[in-house]
């Protein structure tokens, strides 16, 4: 399970690369057994499974959860490690290596202020991570312009190009409008990650629109929780509505 294997999947022959988002070892096993070639953990889904709000998972618990997921499957796993938890590049790369993950998401939101990081500072940080990891880590650089309500295509492209120059393998302009995906991918020059949303295009359609990689965020965990809620309700009804 190497970064080279995961990196190659971003370039075909079957695109888009669809990466389900497991939130624990059991869900990871389900997706691997279904025949998916790689997985991408969602930080929000793992947070929910551990009883935390999105963004509030202690780093040690997040890395431990990723370790259990990697251990459960025999396919490459990319880990969403948010903005890096304030770790140095060396510490972050080391912690990721300890989990067995061969890829990571790194976002450009500053969680101390809730705003976008300076693009050049983020690019410098990504370059440090690349220098520490060498080729042993697939870096998916998340661009949060649309998430912060700043749908400036030129700013998204500017950040994407900086992150590409810093060594990112893939860019992830989260919540970018699907019709803009192809133009963004062409302008930035890297495989582009898009997320499936409840009211948006399906994975194959996102690929047609320009995404090379498709992820789900916490969407699959939400769907599983909703299904479990239905099971719980039916069980309660079987017991005559007793609580």
GROMACS .gro file of C-alpha atoms in nm:
model
  243
    1UNK     CA    1   0.000   0.000   0.000
    2UNK     CA    2   0.224   0.279  -0.127
    3UNK     CA    3   0.184   0.643  -0.217
    4UNK     CA    4   0.294   0.552  -0.570
    5UNK     CA    5  -0.008   0.322  -0.603
    6UNK     CA    6  -0.245   0.589  -0.479
    7UNK     CA    7  -0.084   0.861  -0.693
    8UNK     CA    8  -0.116   0.647  -1.005
    9UNK     CA    9  -0.489   0.597  -0.945
   10UNK     CA   10  -0.539   0.974  -0.988
   11UNK     CA   11  -0.431   0.943  -1.353
   12UNK     CA   12  -0.640   0.651  -1.473
   13UNK     CA   13  -0.719   0.431  -1.641
   14UNK     CA   14  -1.054   0.445  -1.456
   15UNK     CA   15  -1.153   0.800  -1.371
   16UNK     CA   16  -1.285   0.952  -1.163
   17UNK     CA   17  -1.111   0.781  -0.874
   18UNK     CA   18  -1.396   0.730  -0.626
   19UNK     CA   19  -1.279   0.720  -0.265
   20UNK     CA   20  -1.541   0.624  -0.005
   21UNK     CA   21  -1.493   0.784   0.336
   22UNK     CA   22  -1.477   0.531   0.621
   23UNK     CA   23  -1.517   0.657   0.976
   24UNK     CA   24  -1.399   0.341   1.156
   25UNK     CA   25  -1.243   0.002   1.087
   26UNK     CA   26  -1.577  -0.172   1.030
   27UNK     CA   27  -1.693   0.075   0.763
   28UNK     CA   28  -1.348   0.064   0.600
   29UNK     CA   29  -1.374  -0.314   0.572
   30UNK     CA   30  -1.718  -0.286   0.411
   31UNK     CA   31  -1.588  -0.049   0.141
   32UNK     CA   32  -1.273  -0.255   0.079
   33UNK     CA   33  -1.474  -0.576   0.053
   34UNK     CA   34  -1.702  -0.404  -0.201
   35UNK     CA   35  -1.400  -0.367  -0.431
   36UNK     CA   36  -1.298  -0.002  -0.397
   37UNK     CA   37  -0.931   0.052  -0.476
   38UNK     CA   38  -0.857   0.318  -0.211
   39UNK     CA   39  -1.023   0.509   0.072
   40UNK     CA   40  -1.016   0.865   0.205
   41UNK     CA   41  -1.106   0.924   0.569
   42UNK     CA   42  -1.332   1.222   0.651
   43UNK     CA   43  -1.231   1.419   0.960
   44UNK     CA   44  -1.595   1.513   1.029
   45UNK     CA   45  -1.712   1.152   0.999
   46UNK     CA   46  -1.443   1.030   1.236
   47UNK     CA   47  -1.522   1.315   1.475
   48UNK     CA   48  -1.888   1.211   1.485
   49UNK     CA   49  -1.796   0.847   1.544
   50UNK     CA   50  -1.580   0.951   1.840
   51UNK     CA   51  -1.835   1.190   1.990
   52UNK     CA   52  -1.673   1.519   1.886
   53UNK     CA   53  -1.791   1.815   1.685
   54UNK     CA   54  -1.627   1.862   1.346
   55UNK     CA   55  -1.283   2.012   1.400
   56UNK     CA   56  -1.271   1.927   1.771
   57UNK     CA   57  -1.113   1.580   1.761
   58UNK     CA   58  -0.787   1.568   1.960
   59UNK     CA   59  -0.501   1.488   1.719
   60UNK     CA   60  -0.403   1.173   1.906
   61UNK     CA   61  -0.753   1.032   1.869
   62UNK     CA   62  -0.768   1.123   1.501
   63UNK     CA   63  -0.437   0.952   1.425
   64UNK     CA   64  -0.541   0.649   1.630
   65UNK     CA   65  -0.867   0.621   1.433
   66UNK     CA   66  -0.679   0.643   1.102
   67UNK     CA   67  -0.440   0.373   1.224
   68UNK     CA   68  -0.729   0.137   1.295
   69UNK     CA   69  -0.878   0.204   0.951
   70UNK     CA   70  -0.548   0.141   0.772
   71UNK     CA   71  -0.489  -0.176   0.972
   72UNK     CA   72  -0.833  -0.310   0.874
   73UNK     CA   73  -0.783  -0.296   0.497
   74UNK     CA   74  -0.529  -0.390   0.232
   75UNK     CA   75  -0.572  -0.086   0.007
   76UNK     CA   76  -0.425   0.267   0.015
   77UNK     CA   77  -0.578   0.511   0.262
   78UNK     CA   78  -0.563   0.889   0.252
   79UNK     CA   79  -0.625   1.069   0.582
   80UNK     CA   80  -0.802   1.400   0.632
   81UNK     CA   81  -0.583   1.572   0.890
   82UNK     CA   82  -0.757   1.909   0.863
   83UNK     CA   83  -0.502   2.191   0.884
   84UNK     CA   84  -0.229   1.980   1.042
   85UNK     CA   85  -0.314   2.038   1.410
   86UNK     CA   86  -0.034   2.289   1.455
   87UNK     CA   87   0.230   2.020   1.411
   88UNK     CA   88   0.557   2.087   1.235
   89UNK     CA   89   0.594   1.933   0.892
   90UNK     CA   90   0.831   1.673   1.034
   91UNK     CA   91   0.593   1.581   1.316
   92UNK     CA   92   0.293   1.562   1.084
   93UNK     CA   93   0.468   1.343   0.828
   94UNK     CA   94   0.595   1.119   1.105
   95UNK     CA   95   0.252   1.081   1.263
   96UNK     CA   96   0.099   1.000   0.925
   97UNK     CA   97   0.370   0.744   0.853
   98UNK     CA   98   0.296   0.580   1.188
   99UNK     CA   99  -0.069   0.537   1.090
  100UNK     CA  100   0.020   0.368   0.761
  101UNK     CA  101  -0.175   0.625   0.557
  102UNK     CA  102  -0.013   0.710   0.224
  103UNK     CA  103  -0.204   1.030   0.150
  104UNK     CA  104  -0.350   1.327   0.331
  105UNK     CA  105  -0.582   1.624   0.297
  106UNK     CA  106  -0.444   1.958   0.417
  107UNK     CA  107  -0.680   2.254   0.414
  108UNK     CA  108  -0.605   2.625   0.398
  109UNK     CA  109  -0.842   2.740   0.671
  110UNK     CA  110  -0.677   2.887   0.980
  111UNK     CA  111  -0.873   2.724   1.262
  112UNK     CA  112  -0.760   2.981   1.517
  113UNK     CA  113  -0.932   3.260   1.325
  114UNK     CA  114  -1.181   3.072   1.111
  115UNK     CA  115  -1.053   3.247   0.800
  116UNK     CA  116  -0.844   3.156   0.499
  117UNK     CA  117  -0.470   3.134   0.557
  118UNK     CA  118  -0.244   3.351   0.350
  119UNK     CA  119  -0.193   3.159   0.028
  120UNK     CA  120   0.186   3.197   0.025
  121UNK     CA  121   0.216   3.082   0.387
  122UNK     CA  122   0.004   2.778   0.304
  123UNK     CA  123   0.215   2.703  -0.001
  124UNK     CA  124   0.531   2.726   0.211
  125UNK     CA  125   0.377   2.483   0.462
  126UNK     CA  126   0.285   2.239   0.186
  127UNK     CA  127   0.639   2.263   0.048
  128UNK     CA  128   0.776   2.174   0.393
  129UNK     CA  129   0.546   1.872   0.413
  130UNK     CA  130   0.654   1.763   0.065
  131UNK     CA  131   1.021   1.803   0.154
  132UNK     CA  132   0.977   1.588   0.466
  133UNK     CA  133   0.767   1.321   0.296
  134UNK     CA  134   0.944   1.298  -0.038
  135UNK     CA  135   0.732   1.084  -0.267
  136UNK     CA  136   0.593   0.879   0.022
  137UNK     CA  137   0.277   1.088   0.065
  138UNK     CA  138   0.002   1.193  -0.176
  139UNK     CA  139  -0.090   1.550  -0.081
  140UNK     CA  140  -0.444   1.666  -0.155
  141UNK     CA  141  -0.439   2.044  -0.103
  142UNK     CA  142  -0.784   2.166  -0.005
  143UNK     CA  143  -0.878   2.517  -0.118
  144UNK     CA  144  -1.147   2.669   0.103
  145UNK     CA  145  -1.240   2.980  -0.096
  146UNK     CA  146  -1.591   2.858  -0.174
  147UNK     CA  147  -1.639   2.724   0.177
  148UNK     CA  148  -1.578   3.075   0.313
  149UNK     CA  149  -1.820   3.235   0.072
  150UNK     CA  150  -1.551   3.385  -0.150
  151UNK     CA  151  -1.637   3.227  -0.486
  152UNK     CA  152  -1.357   3.405  -0.669
  153UNK     CA  153  -1.245   3.175  -0.947
  154UNK     CA  154  -0.921   3.365  -1.001
  155UNK     CA  155  -0.831   3.341  -0.631
  156UNK     CA  156  -0.905   2.970  -0.634
  157UNK     CA  157  -0.680   2.925  -0.937
  158UNK     CA  158  -0.406   3.140  -0.781
  159UNK     CA  159  -0.405   2.927  -0.469
  160UNK     CA  160  -0.419   2.605  -0.668
  161UNK     CA  161  -0.117   2.702  -0.876
  162UNK     CA  162   0.080   2.798  -0.566
  163UNK     CA  163  -0.005   2.467  -0.403
  164UNK     CA  164   0.086   2.278  -0.721
  165UNK     CA  165   0.424   2.452  -0.730
  166UNK     CA  166   0.472   2.357  -0.364
  167UNK     CA  167   0.438   1.989  -0.448
  168UNK     CA  168   0.071   1.902  -0.408
  169UNK     CA  169  -0.047   1.599  -0.607
  170UNK     CA  170  -0.411   1.703  -0.620
  171UNK     CA  171  -0.621   2.009  -0.539
  172UNK     CA  172  -0.958   2.014  -0.368
  173UNK     CA  173  -1.160   2.334  -0.414
  174UNK     CA  174  -1.429   2.217  -0.176
  175UNK     CA  175  -1.785   2.315  -0.276
  176UNK     CA  176  -1.673   2.456  -0.610
  177UNK     CA  177  -1.975   2.469  -0.844
  178UNK     CA  178  -1.966   2.154  -1.060
  179UNK     CA  179  -1.982   2.350  -1.390
  180UNK     CA  180  -1.651   2.516  -1.297
  181UNK     CA  181  -1.456   2.197  -1.226
  182UNK     CA  182  -1.311   2.148  -1.574
  183UNK     CA  183  -1.192   2.508  -1.601
  184UNK     CA  184  -1.034   2.494  -1.255
  185UNK     CA  185  -0.857   2.165  -1.328
  186UNK     CA  186  -0.721   2.295  -1.659
  187UNK     CA  187  -0.604   2.626  -1.513
  188UNK     CA  188  -0.436   2.468  -1.208
  189UNK     CA  189  -0.287   2.172  -1.394
  190UNK     CA  190  -0.341   1.901  -1.132
  191UNK     CA  191  -0.602   1.630  -1.074
  192UNK     CA  192  -0.900   1.790  -0.906
  193UNK     CA  193  -1.096   1.648  -0.611
  194UNK     CA  194  -1.469   1.714  -0.589
  195UNK     CA  195  -1.709   1.619  -0.310
  196UNK     CA  196  -2.046   1.451  -0.350
  197UNK     CA  197  -2.322   1.658  -0.187
  198UNK     CA  198  -2.681   1.548  -0.117
  199UNK     CA  199  -2.827   1.768  -0.390
  200UNK     CA  200  -2.533   1.759  -0.633
  201UNK     CA  201  -2.418   1.537  -0.920
  202UNK     CA  202  -2.334   1.171  -0.868
  203UNK     CA  203  -1.968   1.060  -0.873
  204UNK     CA  204  -1.960   0.963  -1.242
  205UNK     CA  205  -2.122   1.292  -1.337
  206UNK     CA  206  -1.860   1.484  -1.139
  207UNK     CA  207  -1.597   1.297  -1.339
  208UNK     CA  208  -1.761   1.403  -1.663
  209UNK     CA  209  -1.759   1.761  -1.537
  210UNK     CA  210  -1.383   1.755  -1.472
  211UNK     CA  211  -1.312   1.586  -1.139
  212UNK     CA  212  -1.035   1.324  -1.141
  213UNK     CA  213  -1.104   1.227  -0.780
  214UNK     CA  214  -1.435   1.212  -0.594
  215UNK     CA  215  -1.482   1.196  -0.218
  216UNK     CA  216  -1.784   1.214   0.011
  217UNK     CA  217  -1.678   1.408   0.320
  218UNK     CA  218  -1.893   1.282   0.610
  219UNK     CA  219  -2.180   1.208   0.371
  220UNK     CA  220  -2.158   0.830   0.389
  221UNK     CA  221  -2.138   0.837   0.767
  222UNK     CA  222  -2.448   1.059   0.773
  223UNK     CA  223  -2.632   0.813   0.548
  224UNK     CA  224  -2.530   0.519   0.764
  225UNK     CA  225  -2.645   0.701   1.077
  226UNK     CA  226  -2.980   0.778   0.913
  227UNK     CA  227  -3.018   0.411   0.819
  228UNK     CA  228  -2.938   0.310   1.177
  229UNK     CA  229  -3.196   0.559   1.304
  230UNK     CA  230  -3.453   0.385   1.086
  231UNK     CA  231  -3.355   0.047   1.228
  232UNK     CA  232  -3.383   0.185   1.581
  233UNK     CA  233  -3.727   0.328   1.511
  234UNK     CA  234  -3.852   0.000   1.367
  235UNK     CA  235  -3.713  -0.184   1.669
  236UNK     CA  236  -3.897   0.055   1.901
  237UNK     CA  237  -4.218  -0.005   1.708
  238UNK     CA  238  -4.171  -0.380   1.743
  239UNK     CA  239  -4.153  -0.329   2.118
  240UNK     CA  240  -4.485  -0.147   2.111
  241UNK     CA  241  -4.342   0.200   2.123
  242UNK     CA  242  -4.179   0.143   2.462
  243UNK     CA  243  -3.871   0.346   2.543
   0.00000   0.00000   0.00000
